[in-house]
Amino acid sequence: MAPPPPEFELDSSLGDDLARVAQQLSAAGHVVALTGAGLSVESGIPPFRGPGGLWTKYGEPPMDGYRRFLEDPAAAWRERLSPRAEWALALRDTLAAAEPNAGHRALAEFERIGLLGCVITQNIDDLHAQAGSSNLLEIHGNHRLLRCLECVRRFEPDAIAIDPDDLPPRCPDCGGPVKGDTVQFGEPIPPDVLRRCYAEVERSDCMLVIGTSATVYPAADFPMEVLRRGGCVIEINPTDTDFTASATESLRGPAGALLSRLLDLSKSEAGAAA
Ligand code: NAD
Ligand code: ZN
């Protein structure tokens, strides 16, 4: 396992907290991870807000993206095929260059060894899938994929023929309009994903909340629901968030280093119990 990045030293009190959390993970029946933009910061994808954030740098993008798609899908597709807005170009290039980091890889390994049941992510960057997570619910979609607005089927980009003179492309199954899978501002969360999220949250007695300020609904409600049902919620974030006061445990630091260490401790814990 790679050592934590040099700029982050695990002090001894954090070591005790990590050991306790490793025990909680091993004892739990169904662990779910809820992840947000902070998890991908170490992959070079800035969050929207705060220092270095895309919105801080380029200003807020239009908040009515979905309404504009519905009003003129062909114009929205032309913008998707050749983006002009500076923030859209920056986001496209950043996403194309990003690779999974130690945090994504640790979560995939937690799943592989049976200690993690599901990842619910608010990220659209595809990095959990690239790291090997398989029970993955991308609540805000995936920037690589396309989705039919009628039947919600997802498509790989090359599965749909795109004719620039006949936009939007149509779903081969139901003929509905196809758009990018990323959930835009004002767009409802696709109902199939939302249903599966609630089913996972209902089963969960332990949730990891990683790199998210947990303020965007409906995701913000998932850890609260686990707490209401008597489960524990562990926050992993370098700074306090609005959720910190409610969390059962808060581990302060970057997700890559903390999840790597937690994985090592959990493997020792499982080895000792075997
Ligand atoms: P947010 O408000 O959830 O904030 C990001 C959180 O990450 C903050 O609490 C910050 O303290 C924490 N953080 C920063 N560095 C971290 C690290 N190394 N390890 C762990 N935590 C770290 O996110 P936002 O940027 O306001 O985004 C809002 C919405 O946009 C969310 O749905 C988000 O997932 C999405 N978004 C996705 C991506 C992506 O796909 N990578 C990027 C930007 C925004
Ligand atoms: Zn369809």
Short mmCIF file of C-alpha atoms and ligand atoms in Angstrom, two decimals:
data_model
loop_
_atom_site.label_atom_id
_atom_site.label_comp_id
_atom_site.label_asym_id
_atom_site.label_seq_id
_atom_site.Cartn_x
_atom_site.Cartn_y
_atom_site.Cartn_z
CA MET A 1 0.00 0.00 0.00
CA ALA A 2 1.37 3.44 -0.93
CA PRO A 3 2.28 5.61 2.08
CA PRO A 4 0.14 8.69 2.80
CA PRO A 5 1.19 11.79 0.84
CA PRO A 6 4.11 13.55 2.64
CA GLU A 7 2.12 16.72 3.34
CA PHE A 8 -0.23 14.76 5.58
CA GLU A 9 1.07 13.16 8.78
CA LEU A 10 -1.21 10.83 10.72
CA ASP A 11 -0.91 11.87 14.37
CA SER A 12 -1.47 9.40 17.17
CA SER A 13 -4.96 10.59 18.15
CA LEU A 14 -6.09 10.20 14.54
CA GLY A 15 -4.51 6.73 14.58
CA ASP A 16 -6.77 5.80 17.52
CA ASP A 17 -9.82 7.20 15.71
CA LEU A 18 -8.94 5.21 12.58
CA ALA A 19 -8.56 2.00 14.57
CA ARG A 20 -11.98 2.54 16.16
CA VAL A 21 -13.58 3.23 12.78
CA ALA A 22 -11.93 0.10 11.30
CA GLN A 23 -13.61 -1.91 14.07
CA GLN A 24 -16.97 -0.26 13.33
CA LEU A 25 -16.67 -1.12 9.64
CA SER A 26 -15.84 -4.74 10.39
CA ALA A 27 -18.75 -5.05 12.83
CA ALA A 28 -21.33 -3.41 10.53
CA GLY A 29 -23.84 -5.41 8.52
CA HIS A 30 -24.07 -3.23 5.40
CA VAL A 31 -21.68 -0.33 4.82
CA VAL A 32 -22.50 2.30 2.18
CA ALA A 33 -20.12 5.10 1.10
CA LEU A 34 -21.51 8.47 0.01
CA THR A 35 -18.89 10.42 -1.92
CA GLY A 36 -18.64 13.94 -3.32
CA ALA A 37 -16.33 16.30 -5.19
CA GLY A 38 -13.68 16.28 -2.42
CA LEU A 39 -12.78 12.64 -3.13
CA SER A 40 -11.65 13.58 -6.65
CA VAL A 41 -9.64 16.67 -5.61
CA GLU A 42 -6.54 14.45 -5.29
CA SER A 43 -7.17 13.32 -8.91
CA GLY A 44 -6.83 16.95 -10.01
CA ILE A 45 -10.55 17.70 -10.35
CA PRO A 46 -11.33 20.87 -8.40
CA PRO A 47 -14.67 21.18 -6.57
CA PHE A 48 -17.08 23.88 -7.72
CA ARG A 49 -16.77 26.17 -4.70
CA GLY A 50 -13.89 27.33 -2.49
CA PRO A 51 -10.25 28.08 -3.33
CA GLY A 52 -9.32 26.70 -6.77
CA GLY A 53 -13.00 25.83 -7.41
CA LEU A 54 -14.27 25.93 -10.99
CA TRP A 55 -17.03 28.40 -10.11
CA THR A 56 -14.61 30.55 -8.11
CA LYS A 57 -12.43 30.79 -11.20
CA TYR A 58 -15.00 31.04 -14.01
CA GLY A 59 -18.18 32.19 -12.24
CA GLU A 60 -21.35 30.13 -11.77
CA PRO A 61 -22.60 28.31 -14.88
CA PRO A 62 -26.26 28.80 -15.94
CA MET A 63 -28.53 27.30 -13.27
CA ASP A 64 -31.28 26.41 -15.75
CA GLY A 65 -29.41 23.89 -17.92
CA TYR A 66 -32.21 21.31 -17.93
CA ARG A 67 -34.95 23.81 -18.81
CA ARG A 68 -32.79 25.05 -21.69
CA PHE A 69 -32.24 21.48 -22.89
CA LEU A 70 -36.00 20.81 -22.91
CA GLU A 71 -36.71 24.12 -24.69
CA ASP A 72 -34.13 23.56 -27.43
CA PRO A 73 -32.46 20.11 -27.33
CA ALA A 74 -30.72 20.67 -30.67
CA ALA A 75 -29.01 23.87 -29.42
CA ALA A 76 -28.01 22.11 -26.16
CA TRP A 77 -26.50 19.26 -28.22
CA ARG A 78 -24.57 21.67 -30.44
CA GLU A 79 -23.10 23.25 -27.28
CA ARG A 80 -22.22 19.75 -25.97
CA LEU A 81 -20.51 18.75 -29.22
CA SER A 82 -18.43 21.95 -29.38
CA PRO A 83 -18.48 23.74 -26.03
CA ARG A 84 -17.66 27.44 -26.07
CA ALA A 85 -18.07 28.46 -22.41
CA GLU A 86 -14.68 28.66 -20.68
CA TRP A 87 -15.85 26.66 -17.63
CA ALA A 88 -17.26 23.88 -19.83
CA LEU A 89 -13.97 23.59 -21.76
CA ALA A 90 -11.98 23.56 -18.51
CA LEU A 91 -14.23 20.87 -17.01
CA ARG A 92 -14.05 18.72 -20.16
CA ASP A 93 -10.23 18.83 -20.26
CA THR A 94 -9.91 18.22 -16.51
CA LEU A 95 -12.24 15.20 -16.60
CA ALA A 96 -10.45 13.72 -19.62
CA ALA A 97 -7.06 13.90 -17.85
CA ALA A 98 -8.16 12.62 -14.41
CA GLU A 99 -7.31 9.18 -13.03
CA PRO A 100 -8.55 7.40 -9.90
CA ASN A 101 -6.57 8.20 -6.74
CA ALA A 102 -5.75 6.17 -3.62
CA GLY A 103 -9.19 6.96 -2.16
CA HIS A 104 -11.11 5.56 -5.16
CA ARG A 105 -8.85 2.51 -5.21
CA ALA A 106 -9.28 1.87 -1.46
CA LEU A 107 -13.09 1.98 -1.79
CA ALA A 108 -12.97 -0.54 -4.67
CA GLU A 109 -10.78 -2.80 -2.53
CA PHE A 110 -13.13 -2.42 0.49
CA GLU A 111 -15.91 -3.72 -1.76
CA ARG A 112 -13.78 -6.56 -3.13
CA ILE A 113 -12.96 -7.87 0.39
CA GLY A 114 -16.61 -7.66 1.43
CA LEU A 115 -16.45 -4.69 3.81
CA LEU A 116 -18.35 -2.23 1.60
CA GLY A 117 -21.75 -2.95 0.06
CA CYS A 118 -22.26 0.05 -2.21
CA VAL A 119 -20.88 3.42 -3.30
CA ILE A 120 -23.36 6.24 -3.86
CA THR A 121 -21.52 9.08 -5.57
CA GLN A 122 -22.52 12.63 -6.43
CA ASN A 123 -19.52 12.77 -8.78
CA ILE A 124 -19.91 12.50 -12.51
CA ASP A 125 -16.24 11.84 -13.24
CA ASP A 126 -16.35 8.02 -13.77
CA LEU A 127 -13.38 7.55 -11.41
CA HIS A 128 -15.11 5.03 -9.10
CA ALA A 129 -15.92 2.84 -12.10
CA GLN A 130 -12.36 3.19 -13.41
CA ALA A 131 -11.02 2.17 -9.98
CA GLY A 132 -13.15 -1.00 -10.05
CA SER A 133 -16.16 -0.26 -7.81
CA SER A 134 -19.03 -2.36 -9.13
CA ASN A 135 -22.10 -1.74 -6.96
CA LEU A 136 -22.01 1.94 -7.88
CA LEU A 137 -24.90 4.41 -7.92
CA GLU A 138 -24.03 7.65 -9.74
CA ILE A 139 -26.78 9.89 -8.47
CA HIS A 140 -25.79 12.84 -10.71
CA GLY A 141 -24.99 10.63 -13.69
CA ASN A 142 -21.74 9.96 -15.52
CA HIS A 143 -20.21 12.49 -17.90
CA ARG A 144 -19.12 9.75 -20.38
CA LEU A 145 -22.58 8.28 -20.87
CA LEU A 146 -25.79 9.25 -22.65
CA ARG A 147 -29.32 8.68 -21.31
CA CYS A 148 -32.77 8.47 -22.85
CA LEU A 149 -35.10 10.94 -21.15
CA GLU A 150 -38.11 8.63 -21.70
CA CYS A 151 -36.97 5.13 -20.71
CA VAL A 152 -33.78 6.21 -18.76
CA ARG A 153 -31.63 3.60 -20.55
CA ARG A 154 -27.90 4.55 -20.50
CA PHE A 155 -25.70 4.27 -23.58
CA GLU A 156 -21.95 4.24 -24.19
CA PRO A 157 -21.15 7.27 -26.38
CA ASP A 158 -20.39 5.18 -29.48
CA ALA A 159 -23.63 3.18 -29.17
CA ILE A 160 -25.68 6.08 -30.55
CA ALA A 161 -25.16 7.54 -34.02
CA ILE A 162 -25.02 11.33 -33.73
CA ASP A 163 -26.07 13.28 -36.83
CA PRO A 164 -25.26 17.00 -36.32
CA ASP A 165 -28.08 17.82 -38.77
CA ASP A 166 -30.67 15.82 -36.85
CA LEU A 167 -30.40 16.61 -33.15
CA PRO A 168 -31.19 15.45 -30.53
CA PRO A 169 -30.30 11.80 -31.20
CA ARG A 170 -33.17 9.39 -30.55
CA CYS A 171 -33.26 6.33 -28.30
CA PRO A 172 -33.06 3.12 -30.39
CA ASP A 173 -35.45 1.43 -27.92
CA CYS A 174 -38.28 3.93 -27.43
CA GLY A 175 -37.53 6.90 -29.73
CA GLY A 176 -37.23 9.30 -26.79
CA PRO A 177 -34.76 12.21 -26.86
CA VAL A 178 -31.23 11.35 -25.71
CA LYS A 179 -29.13 13.74 -23.60
CA GLY A 180 -25.89 13.50 -21.67
CA ASP A 181 -26.28 11.37 -18.51
CA THR A 182 -24.95 14.13 -16.23
CA VAL A 183 -27.87 15.49 -14.20
CA GLN A 184 -28.13 19.20 -14.99
CA PHE A 185 -29.29 22.01 -12.75
CA GLY A 186 -33.06 21.75 -12.46
CA GLU A 187 -33.17 18.13 -13.68
CA PRO A 188 -34.73 15.46 -11.46
CA ILE A 189 -32.49 12.60 -10.30
CA PRO A 190 -33.28 9.63 -12.60
CA PRO A 191 -35.90 7.58 -10.71
CA ASP A 192 -34.16 4.21 -11.19
CA VAL A 193 -30.98 5.41 -9.41
CA LEU A 194 -32.89 7.18 -6.68
CA ARG A 195 -34.93 4.05 -5.90
CA ARG A 196 -31.78 1.96 -5.63
CA CYS A 197 -30.15 4.59 -3.38
CA TYR A 198 -33.05 4.50 -0.95
CA ALA A 199 -32.97 0.68 -0.93
CA GLU A 200 -29.23 0.75 -0.07
CA VAL A 201 -29.68 3.43 2.59
CA GLU A 202 -32.51 1.44 4.21
CA ARG A 203 -30.24 -1.61 4.52
CA SER A 204 -27.29 0.41 5.79
CA ASP A 205 -26.22 0.43 9.44
CA CYS A 206 -22.97 2.30 8.70
CA MET A 207 -22.26 5.06 6.21
CA LEU A 208 -18.98 6.68 5.19
CA VAL A 209 -19.50 10.31 4.09
CA ILE A 210 -16.41 11.23 2.07
CA GLY A 211 -15.44 14.55 0.50
CA THR A 212 -18.88 16.06 0.46
CA SER A 213 -20.36 18.95 2.34
CA ALA A 214 -23.55 16.82 2.38
CA THR A 215 -25.76 19.80 1.72
CA VAL A 216 -27.18 18.89 -1.71
CA TYR A 217 -30.50 16.98 -1.52
CA PRO A 218 -31.46 14.19 -1.76
CA ALA A 219 -27.95 12.90 -0.93
CA ALA A 220 -27.83 15.07 2.19
CA ASP A 221 -30.71 13.03 3.62
CA PHE A 222 -28.99 9.63 3.24
CA PRO A 223 -26.65 9.90 6.27
CA MET A 224 -29.47 11.44 8.34
CA GLU A 225 -31.66 8.42 7.51
CA VAL A 226 -28.90 6.00 8.59
CA LEU A 227 -28.64 7.91 11.90
CA ARG A 228 -32.44 7.93 12.37
CA ARG A 229 -32.39 4.15 12.01
CA GLY A 230 -29.73 3.83 14.74
CA GLY A 231 -26.70 3.34 12.46
CA CYS A 232 -23.35 5.13 12.58
CA VAL A 233 -22.02 7.71 10.13
CA ILE A 234 -18.31 8.38 9.67
CA GLU A 235 -17.25 11.61 7.99
CA ILE A 236 -13.94 11.86 6.11
CA ASN A 237 -13.07 15.44 5.16
CA PRO A 238 -10.15 17.83 5.79
CA THR A 239 -12.52 20.46 7.22
CA ASP A 240 -15.71 20.66 9.26
CA THR A 241 -18.98 20.66 7.32
CA ASP A 242 -22.62 21.34 8.22
CA PHE A 243 -22.91 17.59 8.81
CA THR A 244 -20.00 17.32 11.29
CA ALA A 245 -22.10 17.96 14.40
CA SER A 246 -24.38 15.02 13.50
CA ALA A 247 -21.61 12.56 12.52
CA THR A 248 -20.82 9.63 14.82
CA GLU A 249 -17.09 10.00 13.97
CA SER A 250 -15.21 12.66 12.01
CA LEU A 251 -11.82 11.85 10.52
CA ARG A 252 -9.98 15.03 9.54
CA GLY A 253 -7.68 14.77 6.52
CA PRO A 254 -7.53 14.06 2.78
CA ALA A 255 -9.55 11.04 1.65
CA GLY A 256 -6.70 9.28 -0.18
CA ALA A 257 -4.44 8.97 2.87
CA LEU A 258 -7.23 8.25 5.37
CA LEU A 259 -8.99 5.58 3.27
CA SER A 260 -5.67 3.84 2.50
CA ARG A 261 -4.84 3.68 6.21
CA LEU A 262 -8.37 2.57 7.09
CA LEU A 263 -8.14 -0.22 4.52
CA ASP A 264 -4.87 -1.48 6.01
CA LEU A 265 -6.34 -1.41 9.53
CA SER A 266 -9.56 -3.12 8.40
CA LYS A 267 -7.60 -5.90 6.70
CA SER A 268 -5.60 -6.47 9.93
CA GLU A 269 -8.86 -6.39 11.90
CA ALA A 270 -10.41 -9.00 9.57
CA GLY A 271 -7.22 -11.10 9.76
CA ALA A 272 -7.28 -11.00 13.59
CA ALA A 273 -10.96 -11.98 13.66
CA ALA A 274 -10.45 -14.92 11.24
P1 NAD B 1 -19.13 19.86 -1.98
O1 NAD B 1 -19.88 21.04 -1.54
O2 NAD B 1 -19.71 18.57 -1.64
O3 NAD B 1 -17.66 20.11 -1.31
C1 NAD B 1 -16.52 19.34 -1.46
C2 NAD B 1 -16.06 18.84 -0.06
O4 NAD B 1 -14.86 18.11 -0.25
C3 NAD B 1 -15.77 19.96 0.95
O5 NAD B 1 -16.45 19.68 2.15
C4 NAD B 1 -14.24 19.90 1.13
O6 NAD B 1 -13.85 20.23 2.45
C5 NAD B 1 -13.98 18.42 0.83
N1 NAD B 1 -12.61 18.12 0.38
C6 NAD B 1 -11.70 18.92 -0.24
N2 NAD B 1 -10.55 18.23 -0.46
C7 NAD B 1 -10.73 16.98 0.01
C8 NAD B 1 -9.91 15.80 0.09
N3 NAD B 1 -8.67 15.78 -0.40
N4 NAD B 1 -10.43 14.69 0.64
C9 NAD B 1 -11.69 14.69 1.14
N5 NAD B 1 -12.51 15.78 1.12
C10 NAD B 1 -12.04 16.90 0.55
O7 NAD B 1 -18.85 19.77 -3.51
P2 NAD B 1 -19.05 20.92 -4.60
O8 NAD B 1 -17.75 21.12 -5.23
O9 NAD B 1 -19.77 22.07 -4.03
O10 NAD B 1 -20.03 20.16 -5.61
C11 NAD B 1 -21.42 20.16 -5.58
C12 NAD B 1 -21.94 19.13 -6.56
O11 NAD B 1 -21.18 19.08 -7.78
C13 NAD B 1 -21.85 17.73 -6.00
O12 NAD B 1 -22.84 16.97 -6.58
C14 NAD B 1 -20.50 17.31 -6.52
O13 NAD B 1 -20.25 15.96 -6.38
C15 NAD B 1 -20.53 17.83 -7.96
N6 NAD B 1 -19.16 17.96 -8.50
C16 NAD B 1 -18.59 16.81 -8.96
C17 NAD B 1 -17.27 16.80 -9.39
C18 NAD B 1 -16.68 15.49 -9.85
O14 NAD B 1 -17.37 14.71 -10.51
N7 NAD B 1 -15.44 15.21 -9.50
C19 NAD B 1 -16.51 17.97 -9.33
C20 NAD B 1 -17.15 19.16 -8.89
C21 NAD B 1 -18.47 19.11 -8.45
ZN ZN B 2 -35.60 5.22 -24.50
#
